[in-house]
Short mmCIF file of C-alpha atoms in Angstrom, two decimals:
data_model
loop_
_atom_site.label_atom_id
_atom_site.label_comp_id
_atom_site.label_asym_id
_atom_site.label_seq_id
_atom_site.Cartn_x
_atom_site.Cartn_y
_atom_site.Cartn_z
CA MET A 18 11.38 -0.57 29.51
CA THR A 19 12.73 -2.99 31.62
CA SER A 20 12.95 -6.99 30.87
CA THR A 21 9.65 -7.71 32.70
CA ALA A 22 7.64 -6.04 30.92
CA MET A 23 9.03 -6.90 27.33
CA ALA A 24 6.65 -8.27 24.28
CA PRO A 25 7.70 -12.05 23.34
CA GLN A 26 8.66 -10.88 19.76
CA VAL A 27 11.36 -8.69 21.61
CA ILE A 28 12.75 -11.95 23.76
CA VAL A 29 11.80 -15.35 21.77
CA PRO A 30 11.95 -15.44 18.16
CA GLN A 31 8.71 -16.23 16.27
CA ALA A 32 8.90 -19.00 13.42
CA HIS A 33 8.07 -17.41 9.91
CA LEU A 34 8.73 -19.89 6.66
CA VAL A 35 10.48 -19.24 3.96
CA ARG A 36 8.30 -17.70 0.96
CA GLY A 37 10.48 -16.47 -2.06
CA VAL A 38 13.74 -16.05 -2.93
CA ILE A 39 15.17 -14.15 -5.20
CA LYS A 40 18.79 -13.73 -6.47
CA GLU A 41 19.69 -9.81 -6.60
CA THR A 42 23.63 -10.06 -7.73
CA PRO A 43 25.97 -12.61 -7.42
CA ASP A 44 26.03 -12.22 -3.80
CA THR A 45 23.18 -10.56 -2.68
CA PHE A 46 19.37 -12.12 -2.21
CA THR A 47 15.94 -10.80 -1.50
CA PHE A 48 13.86 -13.29 0.22
CA THR A 49 9.75 -13.39 1.08
CA LEU A 50 8.75 -14.36 5.06
CA GLN A 51 5.50 -15.52 6.22
CA PRO A 52 4.47 -15.99 9.83
CA GLU A 53 4.37 -19.67 10.57
CA ASP A 54 1.03 -19.40 11.81
CA GLY A 55 -1.09 -17.59 9.23
CA SER A 56 -0.72 -13.88 11.30
CA PRO A 57 -0.30 -11.09 10.46
CA THR A 58 3.52 -10.01 10.70
CA ASN A 59 4.21 -7.21 13.08
CA SER A 60 4.18 -3.57 11.54
CA PHE A 61 7.52 -1.76 10.99
CA GLN A 62 8.96 1.82 10.32
CA PRO A 63 11.21 2.36 7.37
CA GLY A 64 14.65 1.64 8.33
CA GLN A 65 13.97 -0.43 11.24
CA PHE A 66 15.72 -3.74 11.57
CA SER A 67 14.68 -7.21 12.51
CA MET A 68 16.93 -9.99 14.30
CA LEU A 69 16.78 -13.55 12.03
CA TRP A 70 17.72 -16.46 13.59
CA VAL A 71 18.88 -19.57 11.63
CA PHE A 72 18.61 -22.51 13.52
CA GLY A 73 21.86 -23.86 14.33
CA VAL A 74 23.78 -21.07 13.72
CA GLY A 75 23.09 -17.90 14.85
CA GLU A 76 20.86 -14.35 14.87
CA LEU A 77 22.42 -11.15 13.00
CA PRO A 78 20.69 -8.29 12.37
CA ILE A 79 18.52 -7.40 9.09
CA SER A 80 17.19 -4.39 7.87
CA ILE A 81 13.85 -4.65 6.56
CA SER A 82 13.47 -3.45 2.62
CA GLY A 83 9.99 -4.52 1.99
CA ASP A 84 6.92 -2.45 1.61
CA PRO A 85 5.83 -1.06 5.11
CA GLY A 86 2.11 -1.08 3.85
CA ARG A 87 1.83 -4.61 3.53
CA HIS A 88 1.07 -7.13 6.56
CA ASP A 89 1.10 -10.40 5.10
CA ARG A 90 4.76 -10.18 4.28
CA LEU A 91 8.39 -9.22 6.03
CA VAL A 92 11.30 -9.23 2.77
CA TYR A 93 14.67 -9.43 3.66
CA THR A 94 17.76 -7.70 1.31
CA VAL A 95 21.04 -10.46 2.76
CA ARG A 96 24.57 -10.35 1.06
CA SER A 97 26.53 -13.47 1.95
CA VAL A 98 29.50 -12.40 3.69
CA GLY A 99 29.80 -14.43 6.60
CA LYS A 100 28.83 -17.95 7.84
CA ALA A 101 25.33 -16.62 9.20
CA THR A 102 24.22 -14.83 6.17
CA GLU A 103 25.46 -17.49 3.83
CA ALA A 104 23.13 -19.87 5.56
CA LEU A 105 20.63 -17.96 5.23
CA VAL A 106 20.42 -16.71 2.05
CA SER A 107 20.78 -20.61 1.60
CA GLN A 108 17.28 -21.08 2.73
CA LYS A 109 14.39 -22.90 0.40
CA GLU A 110 11.14 -22.13 0.03
CA GLY A 111 9.35 -23.41 2.79
CA ALA A 112 12.45 -23.66 5.47
CA ALA A 113 11.73 -22.05 8.93
CA ILE A 114 13.27 -18.74 10.35
CA GLY A 115 13.25 -16.89 13.63
CA VAL A 116 12.05 -13.75 13.52
CA ARG A 117 12.27 -10.79 16.40
CA GLY A 118 11.21 -7.12 15.67
CA PRO A 119 11.20 -5.10 14.29
CA PHE A 120 13.56 -2.84 16.34
CA GLY A 121 15.04 0.47 16.12
CA GLN A 122 14.20 4.23 15.36
CA GLY A 123 13.51 4.71 11.56
CA TRP A 124 13.76 6.97 8.84
CA PRO A 125 12.10 10.18 9.66
CA VAL A 126 8.79 9.64 7.10
CA ASP A 127 6.95 12.87 8.83
CA VAL A 128 9.45 14.97 9.23
CA ALA A 129 10.17 14.81 5.81
CA ARG A 130 6.39 15.40 4.66
CA GLY A 131 5.89 18.08 2.81
CA GLN A 132 9.54 18.79 1.45
CA ASP A 133 11.87 16.72 -1.62
CA LEU A 134 13.20 13.51 -0.39
CA VAL A 135 16.67 12.90 -1.23
CA ILE A 136 17.75 9.20 -0.88
CA VAL A 137 21.23 8.54 -1.35
CA ALA A 138 22.46 4.76 -1.42
CA GLY A 139 25.80 2.58 -1.83
CA GLY A 140 25.37 -1.26 -2.66
CA ILE A 141 23.59 -3.06 -0.52
CA GLY A 142 22.31 0.12 1.34
CA LEU A 143 20.09 0.78 -1.34
CA ALA A 144 18.06 -1.89 0.37
CA PRO A 145 17.16 -0.14 3.79
CA LEU A 146 16.10 2.64 1.85
CA ARG A 147 13.93 1.09 -0.51
CA PRO A 148 11.00 0.91 2.31
CA VAL A 149 11.19 5.09 2.25
CA ILE A 150 10.49 4.89 -1.56
CA TYR A 151 7.44 2.67 -1.02
CA HIS A 152 5.76 4.60 1.88
CA VAL A 153 6.71 8.03 -0.39
CA LEU A 154 5.03 6.60 -3.75
CA SER A 155 2.22 5.51 -1.41
CA HIS A 156 1.83 8.84 -0.13
CA ARG A 157 2.89 10.50 -3.04
CA ASP A 158 0.92 14.02 -2.50
CA ASP A 159 2.42 13.86 1.33
CA TYR A 160 5.80 15.01 -0.37
CA GLU A 161 7.16 16.98 -3.10
CA ARG A 162 10.02 16.08 -5.41
CA LEU A 163 11.22 12.24 -4.58
CA VAL A 164 14.68 11.84 -5.74
CA ILE A 165 16.92 9.04 -5.90
CA LEU A 166 21.18 8.32 -6.02
CA TYR A 167 22.45 5.49 -6.08
CA GLY A 168 25.55 3.96 -6.67
CA ALA A 169 27.18 0.52 -7.13
CA ARG A 170 30.08 -0.74 -7.61
CA SER A 171 29.86 -2.81 -11.02
CA PRO A 172 26.34 -3.22 -13.07
CA ARG A 173 26.31 -6.47 -11.90
CA ASP A 174 26.17 -5.35 -8.36
CA LEU A 175 22.60 -3.02 -8.71
CA LEU A 176 19.91 -4.33 -6.84
CA TYR A 177 16.46 -3.42 -7.63
CA ARG A 178 17.07 -2.81 -11.37
CA LYS A 179 13.23 -2.94 -12.50
CA GLU A 180 12.25 -1.37 -10.04
CA MET A 181 14.43 1.56 -9.87
CA ALA A 182 13.03 1.78 -13.92
CA ASP A 183 9.88 1.79 -12.31
CA TRP A 184 9.95 4.85 -10.00
CA ALA A 185 11.82 6.62 -12.64
CA ARG A 186 8.34 6.87 -13.47
CA HIS A 187 6.36 8.25 -11.04
CA ARG A 188 6.12 12.42 -10.91
CA GLY A 189 8.25 14.19 -9.31
CA THR A 190 11.32 11.01 -9.23
CA GLN A 191 14.03 11.68 -10.65
CA VAL A 192 16.27 8.06 -10.30
CA LEU A 193 20.00 8.45 -10.76
CA ILE A 194 22.60 5.62 -11.28
CA THR A 195 26.20 5.26 -11.04
CA VAL A 196 28.89 2.61 -10.83
CA ASP A 197 32.64 2.79 -10.20
CA TYR A 198 33.57 0.01 -13.15
CA GLY A 199 31.00 0.49 -15.81
CA GLY A 200 31.37 -1.75 -19.59
CA LEU A 201 31.05 -1.58 -22.86
CA ASN A 202 26.91 -1.33 -21.96
CA TRP A 203 26.79 0.43 -19.10
CA ARG A 204 24.82 3.83 -20.57
CA HIS A 205 24.84 5.15 -16.71
CA HIS A 206 27.20 7.36 -15.13
CA VAL A 207 30.21 5.98 -14.28
CA GLY A 208 32.06 6.78 -10.71
CA VAL A 209 31.47 7.42 -7.10
CA VAL A 210 27.62 8.77 -5.96
CA THR A 211 28.96 12.22 -5.16
CA THR A 212 29.82 13.08 -8.69
CA LEU A 213 25.48 12.75 -8.71
CA PHE A 214 24.40 15.71 -7.08
CA LYS A 215 25.79 17.77 -10.32
CA PHE A 216 22.77 16.26 -12.51
CA ALA A 217 20.38 15.81 -9.52
CA ARG A 218 17.97 19.46 -8.87
CA LEU A 219 18.64 19.89 -5.59
CA ARG A 220 16.85 22.36 -3.44
CA PRO A 221 18.62 22.16 -0.10
CA SER A 222 16.47 24.97 2.27
CA LYS A 223 13.16 22.67 1.70
CA SER A 224 14.93 18.87 1.86
CA VAL A 225 15.58 16.12 3.45
CA ALA A 226 18.10 13.83 3.04
CA MET A 227 18.77 10.09 4.33
CA LEU A 228 21.95 8.33 3.25
CA CYS A 229 22.71 4.58 3.41
CA GLY A 230 25.76 2.59 2.52
CA PRO A 231 29.80 1.63 3.61
CA GLU A 232 30.73 4.85 6.31
CA ILE A 233 33.28 5.65 4.23
CA MET A 234 30.76 6.75 1.47
CA MET A 235 28.42 8.19 4.20
CA ARG A 236 31.64 10.16 5.49
CA PHE A 237 31.88 11.83 1.47
CA VAL A 238 27.86 12.11 1.17
CA GLY A 239 27.73 14.31 4.06
CA ARG A 240 30.51 16.37 3.60
CA ASP A 241 29.45 17.02 0.12
CA LEU A 242 25.27 17.48 0.78
CA GLU A 243 26.77 20.00 3.91
CA ALA A 244 28.60 21.86 1.11
CA GLN A 245 25.36 22.10 -1.07
CA GLY A 246 23.81 24.12 1.51
CA PHE A 247 22.04 21.04 3.84
CA GLY A 248 21.85 21.65 7.31
CA ARG A 249 23.38 18.27 9.45
CA LYS A 250 19.64 18.22 10.89
CA GLN A 251 18.44 18.02 7.59
CA ILE A 252 20.70 14.69 6.36
CA TYR A 253 19.88 11.40 8.30
CA LEU A 254 21.52 8.06 8.00
CA SER A 255 21.06 4.68 8.94
CA MET A 256 24.12 2.77 10.89
CA GLU A 257 24.19 -1.44 11.44
CA ARG A 258 27.40 -2.51 13.79
CA ASN A 259 27.67 -5.73 15.67
CA MET A 260 24.03 -5.60 17.00
CA LYS A 261 23.90 -9.04 18.91
CA CYS A 262 20.80 -8.60 21.86
CA ALA A 263 18.77 -5.61 19.62
CA VAL A 264 17.59 -3.87 22.93
CA GLY A 265 20.69 -2.25 24.21
CA PHE A 266 21.63 -4.67 26.80
CA CYS A 267 24.73 -6.50 25.53
CA GLY A 268 27.24 -3.48 24.72
CA HIS A 269 28.12 -4.94 21.06
CA CYS A 270 26.72 -2.00 19.07
CA GLN A 271 27.84 0.77 21.28
CA TYR A 272 29.44 3.62 18.96
CA GLY A 273 30.29 6.62 21.39
CA SER A 274 27.47 7.59 23.78
CA HIS A 275 25.55 5.76 21.28
CA PHE A 276 23.70 2.32 20.80
CA ILE A 277 22.77 1.80 17.53
CA CYS A 278 19.99 -1.40 18.32
CA LYS A 279 17.92 1.23 20.57
CA ASP A 280 19.30 4.58 19.99
CA GLY A 281 19.30 4.11 15.82
CA PRO A 282 20.18 2.72 13.10
CA VAL A 283 19.06 6.21 12.32
CA PHE A 284 20.12 9.45 12.92
CA THR A 285 21.15 12.93 12.57
CA TYR A 286 24.58 13.71 10.20
CA GLU A 287 24.41 16.30 13.39
CA GLN A 288 24.23 13.23 16.13
CA ILE A 289 26.65 11.12 13.99
CA GLY A 290 28.73 12.84 11.36
CA PRO A 291 31.63 13.96 13.74
CA MET A 292 32.27 10.39 14.93
CA LEU A 293 32.83 8.92 11.14
CA ASP A 294 35.93 10.72 11.04
CA LYS A 295 37.30 8.90 14.09
CA TYR A 296 40.01 5.93 12.82
CA GLU A 297 38.44 2.68 13.89
CA LEU A 298 35.98 4.06 16.25
#
């Protein structure tokens, strides 16, 4: 698609108003946006991202973490790690934020239809996978078992704790949680997320796995899933690296032969797995 044919949402940020902010952890916030003009939001696929523009500060890519079945709002979960994200999470209700998108290739929810879906997330990596969970629970008869394996540094770093308890109550759904460091009141697992595989009821021959988290986590999870019997084409992972333009023009997000913004951010482990082992790629 040439630049002259691009839709306005690709080039020009559309003003959205902050309608709610929830503090998930000490440094992570979930906020809800609605178009300033009251129109429906642009539809998105689970796994896609938006470019969010904080006026006077800059623009940054954030995966959409809300329900893809709702068209009255956009939801994002953001961890404050720098000037732009700090400015974003500091926005008050009623503030205006520019939104471009959605962009990218999302999670293959159609490929997973009729199979078990295994979701493995680390830290804030659960946010890009939450739309998949919403989609599966809204179309429950289209999927077999849903297995959610989630790891974080500590109990205070867990996202969506009340929602996870609700997800676990749905039929055919298993939710397992682990942390690196627990505490006296912690009643779940302790250890890296791959330690949960021995407690999960996995059926590799009829499953699709979706991973999101730190790259080192995805590297080891991919290896362990292969050891469990998953093929590389059955494993999908999400990458978000240095994206600036979102349409493959600037080259900031090039990763080997791929541009994360337009070829991803979701790839198969077959496509991207070998590059995870390459130092400083």
